[in-house]
PDB file of C-alpha atoms in Angstrom:
ATOM      1  CA  MET A   1     108.470 110.519 124.549  1.00  0.00           C
ATOM      2  CA  GLY A   2     105.386 109.168 122.991  1.00  0.00           C
ATOM      3  CA  LEU A   3     103.251 109.238 119.904  1.00  0.00           C
ATOM      4  CA  LYS A   4     100.074 110.537 119.676  1.00  0.00           C
ATOM      5  CA  ILE A   5      97.348 111.111 116.595  1.00  0.00           C
ATOM      6  CA  LEU A   6      95.689 114.507 116.415  1.00  0.00           C
ATOM      7  CA  THR A   7      93.683 116.047 113.659  1.00  0.00           C
ATOM      8  CA  VAL A   8      95.106 119.099 112.130  1.00  0.00           C
ATOM      9  CA  GLU A   9      93.213 122.193 110.578  1.00  0.00           C
ATOM     10  CA  TYR A  10      95.944 123.870 109.642  1.00  0.00           C
ATOM     11  CA  LYS A  11      99.352 123.742 108.755  1.00  0.00           C
ATOM     12  CA  ASN A  12     101.236 126.948 108.349  1.00  0.00           C
ATOM     13  CA  ASN A  13      97.691 128.310 108.170  1.00  0.00           C
ATOM     14  CA  ASP A  14      96.828 126.014 105.205  1.00  0.00           C
ATOM     15  CA  ALA A  15      93.915 123.947 105.769  1.00  0.00           C
ATOM     16  CA  GLY A  16      95.051 121.788 103.053  1.00  0.00           C
ATOM     17  CA  TYR A  17      96.962 119.910 105.167  1.00  0.00           C
ATOM     18  CA  ALA A  18      93.838 118.914 107.661  1.00  0.00           C
ATOM     19  CA  GLY A  19      93.311 115.485 108.875  1.00  0.00           C
ATOM     20  CA  SER A  20      94.749 112.977 111.410  1.00  0.00           C
ATOM     21  CA  VAL A  21      98.706 113.240 111.838  1.00  0.00           C
ATOM     22  CA  LEU A  22     100.538 111.145 114.266  1.00  0.00           C
ATOM     23  CA  PHE A  23     103.137 113.432 115.669  1.00  0.00           C
ATOM     24  CA  ASN A  24     106.251 112.771 117.874  1.00  0.00           C
ATOM     25  CA  SER A  25     106.480 114.666 121.482  1.00  0.00           C
ATOM     26  CA  ASN A  26     110.541 115.114 120.780  1.00  0.00           C
ATOM     27  CA  ARG A  27     109.730 117.357 117.808  1.00  0.00           C
ATOM     28  CA  ILE A  28     107.610 119.550 119.460  1.00  0.00           C
ATOM     29  CA  PHE A  29     109.112 122.516 120.155  1.00  0.00           C
ATOM     30  CA  ASN A  30     108.021 124.057 123.294  1.00  0.00           C
ATOM     31  CA  ASP A  31     105.207 126.380 122.916  1.00  0.00           C
ATOM     32  CA  ALA A  32     102.066 124.640 122.772  1.00  0.00           C
ATOM     33  CA  LYS A  33      99.044 127.058 123.596  1.00  0.00           C
ATOM     34  CA  LEU A  34      95.871 126.711 123.897  1.00  0.00           C
ATOM     35  CA  ILE A  35      93.330 128.717 121.361  1.00  0.00           C
ATOM     36  CA  ASP A  36      89.847 129.175 121.403  1.00  0.00           C
ATOM     37  CA  THR A  37      89.016 126.751 124.355  1.00  0.00           C
ATOM     38  CA  ASP A  38      89.238 123.996 122.194  1.00  0.00           C
ATOM     39  CA  ASP A  39      92.289 124.189 119.874  1.00  0.00           C
ATOM     40  CA  THR A  40      95.909 123.773 120.434  1.00  0.00           C
ATOM     41  CA  HIS A  41      98.404 125.586 118.497  1.00  0.00           C
ATOM     42  CA  PHE A  42     102.118 124.200 118.440  1.00  0.00           C
ATOM     43  CA  THR A  43     105.587 124.272 116.492  1.00  0.00           C
ATOM     44  CA  TYR A  44     106.773 120.624 114.937  1.00  0.00           C
ATOM     45  CA  ALA A  45     109.802 119.689 113.002  1.00  0.00           C
ATOM     46  CA  LYS A  46     110.111 116.284 111.203  1.00  0.00           C
ATOM     47  CA  ASP A  47     113.601 116.262 111.384  1.00  0.00           C
ATOM     48  CA  ILE A  48     114.584 116.188 115.066  1.00  0.00           C
ATOM     49  CA  ASN A  49     117.990 118.577 114.279  1.00  0.00           C
ATOM     50  CA  ALA A  50     116.020 121.202 112.498  1.00  0.00           C
ATOM     51  CA  ALA A  51     116.136 124.875 114.397  1.00  0.00           C
ATOM     52  CA  VAL A  52     112.956 125.599 112.265  1.00  0.00           C
ATOM     53  CA  GLY A  53     109.315 123.799 112.269  1.00  0.00           C
ATOM     54  CA  ASP A  54     105.694 124.185 110.929  1.00  0.00           C
ATOM     55  CA  LYS A  55     103.126 125.730 112.576  1.00  0.00           C
ATOM     56  CA  TYR A  56     100.302 123.522 113.504  1.00  0.00           C
ATOM     57  CA  TRP A  57      96.974 124.074 114.777  1.00  0.00           C
ATOM     58  CA  VAL A  58      94.791 120.685 115.641  1.00  0.00           C
ATOM     59  CA  SER A  59      91.208 120.502 116.804  1.00  0.00           C
ATOM     60  CA  GLU A  60      92.356 119.102 120.332  1.00  0.00           C
ATOM     61  CA  THR A  61      92.451 120.692 124.046  1.00  0.00           C
ATOM     62  CA  LEU A  62      95.696 121.450 125.186  1.00  0.00           C
ATOM     63  CA  GLY A  63      95.394 118.913 127.737  1.00  0.00           C
ATOM     64  CA  THR A  64      93.986 115.912 125.287  1.00  0.00           C
ATOM     65  CA  ALA A  65      97.165 117.062 122.862  1.00  0.00           C
ATOM     66  CA  ASP A  66      99.326 116.739 125.777  1.00  0.00           C
ATOM     67  CA  GLY A  67      98.700 112.919 125.810  1.00  0.00           C
ATOM     68  CA  VAL A  68     101.649 113.263 123.140  1.00  0.00           C
ATOM     69  CA  TYR A  69     104.182 113.662 126.266  1.00  0.00           C
ATOM     70  CA  ASP A  70     102.866 109.900 127.829  1.00  0.00           C
ATOM     71  CA  SER A  71     105.480 107.661 127.712  1.00  0.00           C
ATOM     72  CA  VAL A  72     105.611 104.717 125.019  1.00  0.00           C
ATOM     73  CA  ASN A  73     105.355 101.350 126.245  1.00  0.00           C
ATOM     74  CA  ASN A  74     107.285  99.686 123.196  1.00  0.00           C
ATOM     75  CA  ASN A  75     110.173 101.161 122.159  1.00  0.00           C
ATOM     76  CA  PHE A  76     110.374  99.037 118.948  1.00  0.00           C
ATOM     77  CA  TYR A  77     107.901  97.991 116.550  1.00  0.00           C
ATOM     78  CA  THR A  78     108.764  95.208 113.881  1.00  0.00           C
ATOM     79  CA  LEU A  79     106.157  96.884 110.852  1.00  0.00           C
ATOM     80  CA  PRO A  80     105.498  95.807 107.647  1.00  0.00           C
ATOM     81  CA  VAL A  81     107.437  98.399 104.834  1.00  0.00           C
ATOM     82  CA  HIS A  82     106.141  98.040 101.228  1.00  0.00           C
ATOM     83  CA  ALA A  83     109.514  97.635  99.164  1.00  0.00           C
ATOM     84  CA  ASN A  84     107.679 100.358  96.579  1.00  0.00           C
ATOM     85  CA  LEU A  85     106.632 104.051  98.013  1.00  0.00           C
ATOM     86  CA  ASN A  86     104.360 104.378  95.121  1.00  0.00           C
ATOM     87  CA  ASP A  87     102.732 100.626  95.110  1.00  0.00           C
ATOM     88  CA  THR A  88     100.074  99.408  97.641  1.00  0.00           C
ATOM     89  CA  SER A  89     100.368  95.829  96.412  1.00  0.00           C
ATOM     90  CA  SER A  90     104.378  95.519  96.542  1.00  0.00           C
ATOM     91  CA  SER A  91     105.517  93.471  98.746  1.00  0.00           C
ATOM     92  CA  THR A  92     106.588  94.006 102.158  1.00  0.00           C
ATOM     93  CA  THR A  93     109.355  93.654 104.582  1.00  0.00           C
ATOM     94  CA  ASN A  94     109.123  93.642 108.084  1.00  0.00           C
ATOM     95  CA  ARG A  95     111.815  96.044 109.468  1.00  0.00           C
ATOM     96  CA  PRO A  96     112.050  97.178 113.644  1.00  0.00           C
ATOM     97  CA  ILE A  97     111.777 101.009 113.803  1.00  0.00           C
ATOM     98  CA  ASP A  98     113.301 102.690 116.661  1.00  0.00           C
ATOM     99  CA  ALA A  99     109.676 104.938 117.983  1.00  0.00           C
ATOM    100  CA  GLU A 100     111.815 107.675 118.683  1.00  0.00           C
ATOM    101  CA  ASP A 101     112.835 107.925 115.156  1.00  0.00           C
ATOM    102  CA  ILE A 102     109.271 108.263 114.251  1.00  0.00           C
ATOM    103  CA  ALA A 103     109.023 111.605 112.645  1.00  0.00           C
ATOM    104  CA  TYR A 104     105.683 111.458 111.459  1.00  0.00           C
ATOM    105  CA  GLY A 105     102.545 109.509 109.923  1.00  0.00           C
ATOM    106  CA  ILE A 106      99.264 109.889 108.423  1.00  0.00           C
ATOM    107  CA  ALA A 107      96.646 107.740 106.710  1.00  0.00           C
ATOM    108  CA  LEU A 108      97.773 106.802 103.038  1.00  0.00           C
ATOM    109  CA  PRO A 109      94.532 108.802 101.405  1.00  0.00           C
ATOM    110  CA  SER A 110      93.091 106.417  99.340  1.00  0.00           C
ATOM    111  CA  ASP A 111      93.531 103.350 101.427  1.00  0.00           C
ATOM    112  CA  SER A 112      93.263 104.163 105.392  1.00  0.00           C
ATOM    113  CA  THR A 113      94.527 100.630 106.103  1.00  0.00           C
ATOM    114  CA  LYS A 114      97.954 101.518 105.509  1.00  0.00           C
ATOM    115  CA  SER A 115     100.040 104.464 106.470  1.00  0.00           C
ATOM    116  CA  LEU A 116     102.673 106.766 104.987  1.00  0.00           C
ATOM    117  CA  LEU A 117     105.258 106.935 108.310  1.00  0.00           C
ATOM    118  CA  TRP A 118     108.073 109.380 107.806  1.00  0.00           C
ATOM    119  CA  ILE A 119     111.120 107.753 109.880  1.00  0.00           C
ATOM    120  CA  GLN A 120     114.629 109.582 110.339  1.00  0.00           C
ATOM    121  CA  ALA A 121     118.065 107.720 110.418  1.00  0.00           C
ATOM    122  CA  GLY A 122     120.693 109.943 111.284  1.00  0.00           C
ATOM    123  CA  SER A 123     119.955 113.172 109.662  1.00  0.00           C
ATOM    124  CA  LYS A 124     117.716 112.123 106.760  1.00  0.00           C
ATOM    125  CA  VAL A 125     114.136 111.669 106.858  1.00  0.00           C
ATOM    126  CA  GLU A 126     112.398 108.808 104.455  1.00  0.00           C
ATOM    127  CA  LYS A 127     109.195 108.399 103.321  1.00  0.00           C
ATOM    128  CA  PHE A 128     107.743 104.440 103.927  1.00  0.00           C
ATOM    129  CA  LEU A 129     104.476 103.136 103.007  1.00  0.00           C
ATOM    130  CA  ILE A 130     103.619 100.910 105.791  1.00  0.00           C
ATOM    131  CA  ASP A 131     100.826  97.748 105.870  1.00  0.00           C
ATOM    132  CA  GLN A 132      99.299  98.926 108.979  1.00  0.00           C
ATOM    133  CA  PRO A 133      96.361 101.736 109.985  1.00  0.00           C
ATOM    134  CA  LEU A 134      98.085 104.558 111.442  1.00  0.00           C
ATOM    135  CA  GLY A 135      95.765 103.771 114.907  1.00  0.00           C
ATOM    136  CA  THR A 136      97.208 100.016 115.001  1.00  0.00           C
ATOM    137  CA  ILE A 137     100.993 102.177 115.225  1.00  0.00           C
ATOM    138  CA  GLU A 138      99.935 104.514 117.676  1.00  0.00           C
ATOM    139  CA  ASP A 139      98.294 101.646 120.327  1.00  0.00           C
ATOM    140  CA  TYR A 140     101.112  99.147 119.878  1.00  0.00           C
ATOM    141  CA  ILE A 141     103.575 101.792 120.754  1.00  0.00           C
ATOM    142  CA  MET A 142     102.071 103.460 123.511  1.00  0.00           C
ATOM    143  CA  THR A 143     100.033 100.537 125.358  1.00  0.00           C
ATOM    144  CA  GLY A 144     101.832  97.260 124.079  1.00  0.00           C
ATOM    145  CA  THR A 145      98.850  96.201 122.230  1.00  0.00           C
ATOM    146  CA  THR A 146      96.410  97.008 119.313  1.00  0.00           C
ATOM    147  CA  THR A 147      92.808  97.273 119.012  1.00  0.00           C
ATOM    148  CA  THR A 148      90.979  94.416 116.204  1.00  0.00           C
ATOM    149  CA  THR A 149      87.485  94.900 115.246  1.00  0.00           C
ATOM    150  CA  THR A 150      85.910  91.675 114.202  1.00  0.00           C
ATOM    151  CA  THR A 151      82.496  91.628 112.333  1.00  0.00           C
ATOM    152  CA  THR A 152      80.978  88.680 112.273  1.00  0.00           C
ATOM    153  CA  THR A 153      77.855  87.644 109.693  1.00  0.00           C
ATOM    154  CA  THR A 154      75.314  85.027 109.852  1.00  0.00           C
ATOM    155  CA  THR A 155      73.293  83.851 106.563  1.00  0.00           C
ATOM    156  CA  THR A 156      70.179  82.021 106.848  1.00  0.00           C
ATOM    157  CA  THR A 157      68.666  79.869 103.791  1.00  0.00           C
ATOM    158  CA  THR A 158      65.039  78.368 104.148  1.00  0.00           C
ATOM    159  CA  THR A 159      64.202  75.738 101.563  1.00  0.00           C
ATOM    160  CA  THR A 160      60.930  74.903 100.849  1.00  0.00           C
ATOM    161  CA  THR A 161      59.541  71.944  99.415  1.00  0.00           C
ATOM    162  CA  SER A 162      56.128  70.827  98.095  1.00  0.00           C
ATOM    163  CA  ALA A 163      54.639  67.572  97.206  1.00  0.00           C
TER     164      ALA A 163
END
């Protein structure tokens, strides 16, 4: 079981779902196929118990898309979950999430530093607002570390004194 962010071009032949999506290999049906030498097509179901899934067309080659089957490094990740799904300023609570239960994820369209994750608990799939970028979630579960970028700004002030 693994997680991987892939670039969706179409979902069920609809380009309205285009963008970066976090997929879980335990929900991909066994029909991934290479299309046009650099795209992959597969069937995916958010609900692990579903018999029918949606058709996804992603812009990665089959070899790259197969990275979703890489083994996870961490089976659990304690994530800051917002109390209100519709309010990015709502309080957060740390909640341990089993990587197996992550059904789907996208960056929040209005703020890429936050994510929307669909988590399966039993037979129910629920959507949560997470106070972390999608790439950070993938990095930690797959590698055990997260990548942080730091920017440093230096300001120089010059004072001239005249006599």
